[in-house]
Coordinates of C-alpha atoms and ligand atoms in Angstrom, one line a residue:
X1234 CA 0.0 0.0 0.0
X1235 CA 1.0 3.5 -0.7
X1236 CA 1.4 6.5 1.6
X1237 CA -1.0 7.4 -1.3
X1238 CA -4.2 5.8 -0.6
X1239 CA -7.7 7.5 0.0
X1240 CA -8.2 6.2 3.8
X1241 CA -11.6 5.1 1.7
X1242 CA -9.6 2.4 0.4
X1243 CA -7.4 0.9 3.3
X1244 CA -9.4 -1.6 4.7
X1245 CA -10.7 -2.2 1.6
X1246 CA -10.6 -5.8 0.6
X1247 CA -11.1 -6.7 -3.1
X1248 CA -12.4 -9.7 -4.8
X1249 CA -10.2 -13.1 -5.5
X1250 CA -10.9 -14.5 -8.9
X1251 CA -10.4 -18.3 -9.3
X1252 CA -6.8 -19.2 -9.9
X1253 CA -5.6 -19.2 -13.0
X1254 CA -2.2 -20.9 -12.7
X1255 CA 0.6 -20.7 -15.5
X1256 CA 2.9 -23.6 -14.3
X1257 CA 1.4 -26.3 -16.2
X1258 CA -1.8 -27.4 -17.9
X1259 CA -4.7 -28.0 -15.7
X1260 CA -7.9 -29.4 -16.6
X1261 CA -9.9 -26.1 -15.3
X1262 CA -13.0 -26.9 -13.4
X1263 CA -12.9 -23.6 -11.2
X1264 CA -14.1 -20.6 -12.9
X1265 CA -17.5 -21.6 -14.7
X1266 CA -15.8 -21.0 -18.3
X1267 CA -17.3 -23.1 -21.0
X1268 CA -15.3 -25.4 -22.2
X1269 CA -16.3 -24.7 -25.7
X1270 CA -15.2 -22.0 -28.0
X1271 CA -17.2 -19.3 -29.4
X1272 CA -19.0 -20.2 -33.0
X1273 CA -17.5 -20.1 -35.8
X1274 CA -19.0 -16.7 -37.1
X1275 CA -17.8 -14.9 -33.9
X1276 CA -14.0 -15.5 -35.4
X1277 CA -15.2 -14.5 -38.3
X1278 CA -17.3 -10.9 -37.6
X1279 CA -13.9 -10.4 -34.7
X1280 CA -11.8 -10.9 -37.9
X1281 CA -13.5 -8.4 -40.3
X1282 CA -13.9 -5.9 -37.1
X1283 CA -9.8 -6.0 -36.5
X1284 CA -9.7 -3.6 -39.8
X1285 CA -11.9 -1.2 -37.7
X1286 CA -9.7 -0.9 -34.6
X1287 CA -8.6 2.8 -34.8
X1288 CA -12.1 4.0 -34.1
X1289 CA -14.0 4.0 -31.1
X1290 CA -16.6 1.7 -30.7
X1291 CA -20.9 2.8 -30.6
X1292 CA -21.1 4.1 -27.2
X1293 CA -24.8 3.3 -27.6
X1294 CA -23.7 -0.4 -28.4
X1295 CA -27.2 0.3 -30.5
X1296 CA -26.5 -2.7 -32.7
X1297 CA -26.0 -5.3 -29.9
X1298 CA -29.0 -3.5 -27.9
X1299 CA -31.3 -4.1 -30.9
X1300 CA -30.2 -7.6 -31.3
X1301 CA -30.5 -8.6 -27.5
X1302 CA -34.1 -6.4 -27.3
X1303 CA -35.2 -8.9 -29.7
X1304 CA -33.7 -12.2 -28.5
X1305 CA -35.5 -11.9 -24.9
X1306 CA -38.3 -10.2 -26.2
X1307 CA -38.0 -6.6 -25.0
X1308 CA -37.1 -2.7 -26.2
X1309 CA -33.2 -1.6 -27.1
X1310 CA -34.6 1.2 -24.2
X1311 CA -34.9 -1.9 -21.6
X1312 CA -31.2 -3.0 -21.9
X1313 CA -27.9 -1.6 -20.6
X1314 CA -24.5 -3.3 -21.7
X1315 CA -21.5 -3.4 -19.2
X1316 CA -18.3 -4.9 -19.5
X1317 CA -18.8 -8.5 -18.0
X1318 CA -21.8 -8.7 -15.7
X1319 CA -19.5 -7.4 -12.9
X1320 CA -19.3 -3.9 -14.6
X1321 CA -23.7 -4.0 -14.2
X1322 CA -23.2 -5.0 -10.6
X1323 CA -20.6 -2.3 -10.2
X1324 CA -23.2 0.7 -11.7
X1325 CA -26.3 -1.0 -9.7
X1326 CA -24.4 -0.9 -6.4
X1327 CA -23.1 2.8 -7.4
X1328 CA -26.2 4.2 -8.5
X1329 CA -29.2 2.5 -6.7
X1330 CA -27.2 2.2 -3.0
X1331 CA -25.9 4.8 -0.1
X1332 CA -26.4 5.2 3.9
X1333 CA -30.0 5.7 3.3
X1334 CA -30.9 2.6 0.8
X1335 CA -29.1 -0.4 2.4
X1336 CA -28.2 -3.5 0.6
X1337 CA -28.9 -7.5 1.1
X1338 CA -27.7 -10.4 -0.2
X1339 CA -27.0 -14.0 0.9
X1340 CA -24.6 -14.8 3.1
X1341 CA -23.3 -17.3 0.9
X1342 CA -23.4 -15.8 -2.7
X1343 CA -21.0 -14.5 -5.4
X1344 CA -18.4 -12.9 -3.3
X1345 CA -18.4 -9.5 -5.2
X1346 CA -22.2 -8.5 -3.6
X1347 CA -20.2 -8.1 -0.6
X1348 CA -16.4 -6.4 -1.8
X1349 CA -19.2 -3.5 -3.8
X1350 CA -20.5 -3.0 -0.5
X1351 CA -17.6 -2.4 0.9
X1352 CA -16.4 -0.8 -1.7
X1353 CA -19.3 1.7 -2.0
X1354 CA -19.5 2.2 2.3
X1355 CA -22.7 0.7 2.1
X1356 CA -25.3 -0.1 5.1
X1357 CA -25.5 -4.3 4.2
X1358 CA -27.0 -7.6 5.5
X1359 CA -25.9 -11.0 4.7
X1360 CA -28.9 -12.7 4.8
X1361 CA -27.7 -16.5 6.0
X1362 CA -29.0 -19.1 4.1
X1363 CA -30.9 -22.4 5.4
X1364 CA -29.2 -24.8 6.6
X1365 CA -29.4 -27.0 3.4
X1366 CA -28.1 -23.6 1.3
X1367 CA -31.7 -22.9 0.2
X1368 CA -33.0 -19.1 0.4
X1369 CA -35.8 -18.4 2.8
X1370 CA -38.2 -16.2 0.7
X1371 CA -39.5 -14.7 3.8
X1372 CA -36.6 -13.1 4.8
X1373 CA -36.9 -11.2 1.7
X1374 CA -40.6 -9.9 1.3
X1375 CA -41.6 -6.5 2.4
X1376 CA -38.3 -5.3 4.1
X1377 CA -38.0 -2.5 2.1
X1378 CA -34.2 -2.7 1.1
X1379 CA -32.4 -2.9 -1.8
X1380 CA -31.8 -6.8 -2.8
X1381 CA -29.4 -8.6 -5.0
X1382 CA -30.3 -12.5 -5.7
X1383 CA -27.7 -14.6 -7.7
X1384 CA -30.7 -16.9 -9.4
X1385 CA -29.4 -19.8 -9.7
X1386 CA -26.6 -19.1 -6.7
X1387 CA -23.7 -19.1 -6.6
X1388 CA -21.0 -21.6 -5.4
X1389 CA -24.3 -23.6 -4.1
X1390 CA -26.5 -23.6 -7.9
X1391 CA -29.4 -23.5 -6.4
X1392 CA -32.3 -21.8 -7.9
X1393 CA -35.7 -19.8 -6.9
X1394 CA -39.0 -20.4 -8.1
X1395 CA -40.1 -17.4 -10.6
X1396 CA -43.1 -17.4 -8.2
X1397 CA -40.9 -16.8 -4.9
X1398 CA -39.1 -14.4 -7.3
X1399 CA -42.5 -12.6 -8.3
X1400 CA -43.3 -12.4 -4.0
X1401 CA -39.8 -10.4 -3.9
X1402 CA -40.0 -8.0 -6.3
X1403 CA -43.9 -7.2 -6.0
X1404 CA -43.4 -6.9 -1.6
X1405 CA -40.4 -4.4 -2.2
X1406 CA -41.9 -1.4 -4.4
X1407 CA -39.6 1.0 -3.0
X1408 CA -36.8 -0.7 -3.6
X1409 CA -34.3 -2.0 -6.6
X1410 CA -34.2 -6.1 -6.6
X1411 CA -31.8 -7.2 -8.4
X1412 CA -31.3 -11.0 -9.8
X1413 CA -28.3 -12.2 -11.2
X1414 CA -29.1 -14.6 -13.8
X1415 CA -25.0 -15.5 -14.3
X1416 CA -26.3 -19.4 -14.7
X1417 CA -29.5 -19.2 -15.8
X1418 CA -29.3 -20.6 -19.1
X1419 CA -27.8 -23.9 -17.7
X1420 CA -31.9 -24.7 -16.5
X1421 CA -33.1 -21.9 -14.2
X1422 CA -36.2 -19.8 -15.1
X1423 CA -35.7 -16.6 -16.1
X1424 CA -37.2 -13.4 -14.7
X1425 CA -37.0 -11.2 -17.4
X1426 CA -40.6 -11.1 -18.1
X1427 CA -41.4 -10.0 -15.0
X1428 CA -39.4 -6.9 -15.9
X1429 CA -42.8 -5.6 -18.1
X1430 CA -44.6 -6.0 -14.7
X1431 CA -41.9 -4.2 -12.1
X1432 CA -40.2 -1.4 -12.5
X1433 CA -37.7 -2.0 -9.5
X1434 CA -36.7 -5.3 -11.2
X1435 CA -32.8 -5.5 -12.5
X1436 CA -32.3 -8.6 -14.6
X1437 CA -28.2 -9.1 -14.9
X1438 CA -26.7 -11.6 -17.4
X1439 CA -23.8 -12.4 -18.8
X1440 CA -21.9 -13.7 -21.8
X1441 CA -19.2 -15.5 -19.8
X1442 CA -21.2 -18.7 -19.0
X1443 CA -23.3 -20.1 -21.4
X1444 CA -21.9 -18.3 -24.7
X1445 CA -18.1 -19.0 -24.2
X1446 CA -17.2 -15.4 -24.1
X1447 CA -15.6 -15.1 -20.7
X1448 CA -12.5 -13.5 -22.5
X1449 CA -14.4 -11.3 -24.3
X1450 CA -16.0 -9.5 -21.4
X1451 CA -19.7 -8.6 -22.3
X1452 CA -22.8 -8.4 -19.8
X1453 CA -26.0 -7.3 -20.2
X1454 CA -29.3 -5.9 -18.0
X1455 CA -32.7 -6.1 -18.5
X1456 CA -35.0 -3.8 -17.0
X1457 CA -37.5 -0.6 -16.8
X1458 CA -36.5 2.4 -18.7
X1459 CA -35.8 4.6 -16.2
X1460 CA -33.3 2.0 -14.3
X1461 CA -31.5 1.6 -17.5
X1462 CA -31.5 5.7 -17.7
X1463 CA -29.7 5.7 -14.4
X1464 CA -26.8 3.2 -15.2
X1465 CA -26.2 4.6 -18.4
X1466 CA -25.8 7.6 -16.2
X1467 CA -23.3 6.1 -14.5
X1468 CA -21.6 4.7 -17.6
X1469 CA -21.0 8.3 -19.1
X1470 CA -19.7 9.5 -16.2
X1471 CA -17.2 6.5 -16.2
X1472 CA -16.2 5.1 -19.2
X1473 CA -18.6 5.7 -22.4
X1474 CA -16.8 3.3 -24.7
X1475 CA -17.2 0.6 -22.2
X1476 CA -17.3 -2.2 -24.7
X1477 CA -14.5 -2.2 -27.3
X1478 CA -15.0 -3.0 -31.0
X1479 CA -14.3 -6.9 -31.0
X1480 CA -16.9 -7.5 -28.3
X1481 CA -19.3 -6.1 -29.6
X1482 CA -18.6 -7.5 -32.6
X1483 CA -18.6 -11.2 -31.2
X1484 CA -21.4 -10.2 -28.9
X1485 CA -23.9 -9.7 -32.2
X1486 CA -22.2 -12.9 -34.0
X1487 CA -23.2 -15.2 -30.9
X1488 CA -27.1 -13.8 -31.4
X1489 CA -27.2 -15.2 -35.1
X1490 CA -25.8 -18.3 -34.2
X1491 CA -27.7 -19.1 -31.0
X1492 CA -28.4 -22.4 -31.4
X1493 CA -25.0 -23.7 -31.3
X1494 CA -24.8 -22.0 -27.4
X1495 CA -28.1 -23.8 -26.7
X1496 CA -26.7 -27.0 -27.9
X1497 CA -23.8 -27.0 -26.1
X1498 CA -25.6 -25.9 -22.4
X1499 CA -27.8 -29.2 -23.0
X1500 CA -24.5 -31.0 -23.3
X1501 CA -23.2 -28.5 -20.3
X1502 CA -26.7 -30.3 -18.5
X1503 CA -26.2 -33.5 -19.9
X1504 CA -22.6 -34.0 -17.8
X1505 CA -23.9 -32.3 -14.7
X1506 CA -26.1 -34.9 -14.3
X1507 CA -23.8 -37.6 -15.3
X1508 CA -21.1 -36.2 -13.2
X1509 CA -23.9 -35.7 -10.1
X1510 CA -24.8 -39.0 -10.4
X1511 CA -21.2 -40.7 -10.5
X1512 CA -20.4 -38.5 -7.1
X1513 CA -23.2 -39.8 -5.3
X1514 CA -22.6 -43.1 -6.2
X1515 CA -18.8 -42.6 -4.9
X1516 CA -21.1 -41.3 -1.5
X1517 CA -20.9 -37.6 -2.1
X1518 CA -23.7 -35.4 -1.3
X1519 CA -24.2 -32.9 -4.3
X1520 CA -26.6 -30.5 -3.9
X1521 CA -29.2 -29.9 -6.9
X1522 CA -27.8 -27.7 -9.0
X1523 CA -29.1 -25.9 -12.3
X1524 CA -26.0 -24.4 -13.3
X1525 CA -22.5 -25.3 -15.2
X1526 CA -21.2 -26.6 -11.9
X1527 CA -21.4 -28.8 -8.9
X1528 CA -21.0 -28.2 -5.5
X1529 CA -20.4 -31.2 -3.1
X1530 CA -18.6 -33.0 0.0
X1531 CA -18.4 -36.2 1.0
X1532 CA -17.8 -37.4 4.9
X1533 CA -14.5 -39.4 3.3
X1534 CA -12.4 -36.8 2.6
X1535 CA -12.1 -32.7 3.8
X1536 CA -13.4 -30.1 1.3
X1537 CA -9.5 -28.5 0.9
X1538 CA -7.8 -31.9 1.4
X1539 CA -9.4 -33.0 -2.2
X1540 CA -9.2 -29.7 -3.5
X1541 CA -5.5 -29.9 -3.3
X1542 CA -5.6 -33.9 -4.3
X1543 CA -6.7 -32.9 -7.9
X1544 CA -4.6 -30.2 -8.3
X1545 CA -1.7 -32.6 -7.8
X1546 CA -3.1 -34.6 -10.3
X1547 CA -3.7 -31.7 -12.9
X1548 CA -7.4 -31.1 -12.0
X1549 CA -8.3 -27.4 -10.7
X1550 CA -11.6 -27.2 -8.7
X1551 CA -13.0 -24.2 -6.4
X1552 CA -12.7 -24.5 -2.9
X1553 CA -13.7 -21.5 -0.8
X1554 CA -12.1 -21.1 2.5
X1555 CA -15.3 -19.8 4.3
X1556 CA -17.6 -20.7 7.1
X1557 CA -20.6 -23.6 6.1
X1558 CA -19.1 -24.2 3.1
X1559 CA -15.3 -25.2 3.7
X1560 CA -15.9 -28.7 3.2
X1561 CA -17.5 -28.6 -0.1
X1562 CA -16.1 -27.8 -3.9
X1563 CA -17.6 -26.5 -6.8
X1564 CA -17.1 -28.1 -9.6
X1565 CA -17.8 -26.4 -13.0
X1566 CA -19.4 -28.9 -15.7
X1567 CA -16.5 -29.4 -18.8
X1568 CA -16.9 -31.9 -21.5
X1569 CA -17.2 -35.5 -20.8
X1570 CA -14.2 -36.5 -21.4
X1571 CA -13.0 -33.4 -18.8
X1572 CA -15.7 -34.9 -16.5
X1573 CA -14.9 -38.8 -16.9
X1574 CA -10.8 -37.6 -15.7
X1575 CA -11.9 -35.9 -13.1
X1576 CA -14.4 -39.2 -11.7
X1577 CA -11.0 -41.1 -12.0
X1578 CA -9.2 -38.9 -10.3
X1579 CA -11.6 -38.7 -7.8
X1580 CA -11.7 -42.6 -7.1
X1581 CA -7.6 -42.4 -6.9
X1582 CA -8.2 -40.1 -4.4
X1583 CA -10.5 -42.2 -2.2
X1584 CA -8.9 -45.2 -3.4
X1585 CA -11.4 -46.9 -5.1
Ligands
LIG3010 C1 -19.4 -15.3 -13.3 C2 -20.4 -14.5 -12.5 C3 -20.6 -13.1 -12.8 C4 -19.6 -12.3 -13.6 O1 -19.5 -12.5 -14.8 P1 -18.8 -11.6 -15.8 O2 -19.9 -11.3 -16.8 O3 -17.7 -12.5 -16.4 O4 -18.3 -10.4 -15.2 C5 -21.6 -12.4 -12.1 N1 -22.4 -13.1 -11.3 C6 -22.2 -14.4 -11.0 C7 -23.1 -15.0 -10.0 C8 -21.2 -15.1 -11.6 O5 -21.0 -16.4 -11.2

């Protein structure tokens, strides 16, 4: 730390992405990339784009608006485009939260939720899960606070009912709820139409999961108007040409070619099943998940004891070093063959 640093800032502590390790190569089941490429015509719109480069890109992004207003269904008016889905969350936290409009997520969630907070000074509850990682609706109708929901969660891939959804958003009128649908194409129900109904409804998605693009760093939001007014707000006062040329480019490509992404989340679904269903049978317990990964434990071995197992062998999983969940993994879903080494590894382990 410098002598520099705003006092804002000392205590300050920021988010740890998975690792991403550079001494040999690792079969990567740790950061919820896919682990198929982008299409074919993404290469081939990036490719034409390159000759492009020296100008700045649309800060409207009016192209890719258009396109994603008429995948889901929507108006180019409803839709705000960030750089990843973590630039959204950055804006919602910044523009929709201070001392007088608390914040509350999960206790166990995506860990940025909780490094914005800080970040921003905010008033904020972690709401604790049940004990079997499921959210208790009740603790989020009619408190009148700002909310943020990862739908399905995160590490635990859990999802809510668009019914308990629906209870959250219509209790809290006042306030901005916000669900993070990082996963959501993996199985999970969408709450984008309820966005006609609400106006405090904040719908955040990303490329980075289910359309390969977590290199590329595109995001999107779905929501009223006037919400998407206020982070576009925040966006010129930040950084206007948010999303560079190639992006954007790739972002449109993936549209016209969106069955191959479908495709490959049902064979993304396809493994976690198979996967689920080879854990349990080597006695995990593997809790229900409808997103590209896993999270489990099993009474025969500690949660950071196999974590560190695979890695010797090649095999990079999550493991969070947190209360509740220390004895767990996540897992993120690869191809079968990916999947089938990591079962073998997994019975080394245990010796079986
Ligand atoms: C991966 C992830 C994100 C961030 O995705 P980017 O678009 O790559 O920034 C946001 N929310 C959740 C719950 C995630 O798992």
């Amino acid at each position: 730390m410098s002598r520099f640093l705003s006092d804002r800032f000392k205590a300050l502590e920021a988010y740890v992405p998975g690792e991403q390790p550079k001494d040999m190569k690792y079969i990567k089941l740790n950061t919820n990339e896919s682990p198929f490429p982008p299409s074919g015509l993404v290469y081939k719109r990036i490719c034409e784009e390159i000759e492009k480069l020296e100008l700045y890109p649309d800060p409207e992004v009016s192209g890719l608006k258009q396109k994603l207003a008429d995948f889901y269904g929507v108006l180019p008016e409803n839709i705000f485009i960030s750089n990843g889905s973590d630039e959204i969350l950055n804006f919602s936290f910044m523009a929709f939260c201070d001392k007088s409009r608390p914040v509350v997520f999960p206790d166990i969630t995506y860990g940025f939720y909780k490094v914005f907070a800080d970040l921003y000074a905010l008033d904020y509850e972690e709401i604790p899960l049940s004990g079997d990682f499921t959210v208790n609706i009740s603790d989020y109708t009619g408190i009148g606070k700002n909310i943020v929901i990862a739908n399905p969660n995160a590490p635990t891939g859990l999802s809510i009912s668009l019914s308990d959804i629906e209870k959250i958003v219509s209790s809290n009128p006042g306030n901005i709820v916000i669900i993070d649908e990082a996963y959501v194409d993996f199985g999970g129900e969408s709450a984008v139409k309820l966005t006609k109904k609400y106006n405090n409804l904040l719908v955040v998605m990303t490329y980075s999961k289910s359309r390969s693009m977590a290199g590329a760093r595109l995001g999107f939001g779905i929501g009223s108007a006037e919400i998407i007014k206020d982070l576009e707000k925040i966006k010129y006062s930040t950084n206007p040409y948010n999303i560079n040329r190639l992006t954007i480019a790739a972002g449109e490509a993936a549209l016209d070619e969106s069955e191959y992404y479908s495709d490959n989340c049902k064979k993304i679904i396809e493994n976690r099943e198979y996967t689920a269903n080879k854990l349990k049978k080597l006695g995990f317990e593997v809790l229900d998940s409808k997103a590209n990964f896993l999270f489990a434990r099993s009474d025969k071995i500690g949660g950071k004891e196999l974590y560190l197992a695979l890695k010797s062998k090649g095999i990079l999983v999550r493991h969070f070093e947190k209360d509740r969940i220390r004895e767990y993994n996540r897992i993120t879903i690869g191809t079968k063959e990916q999947m089938d080494s990591f079962i073998k590894a997994v019975c080394g382990i245990l010796g079986e």
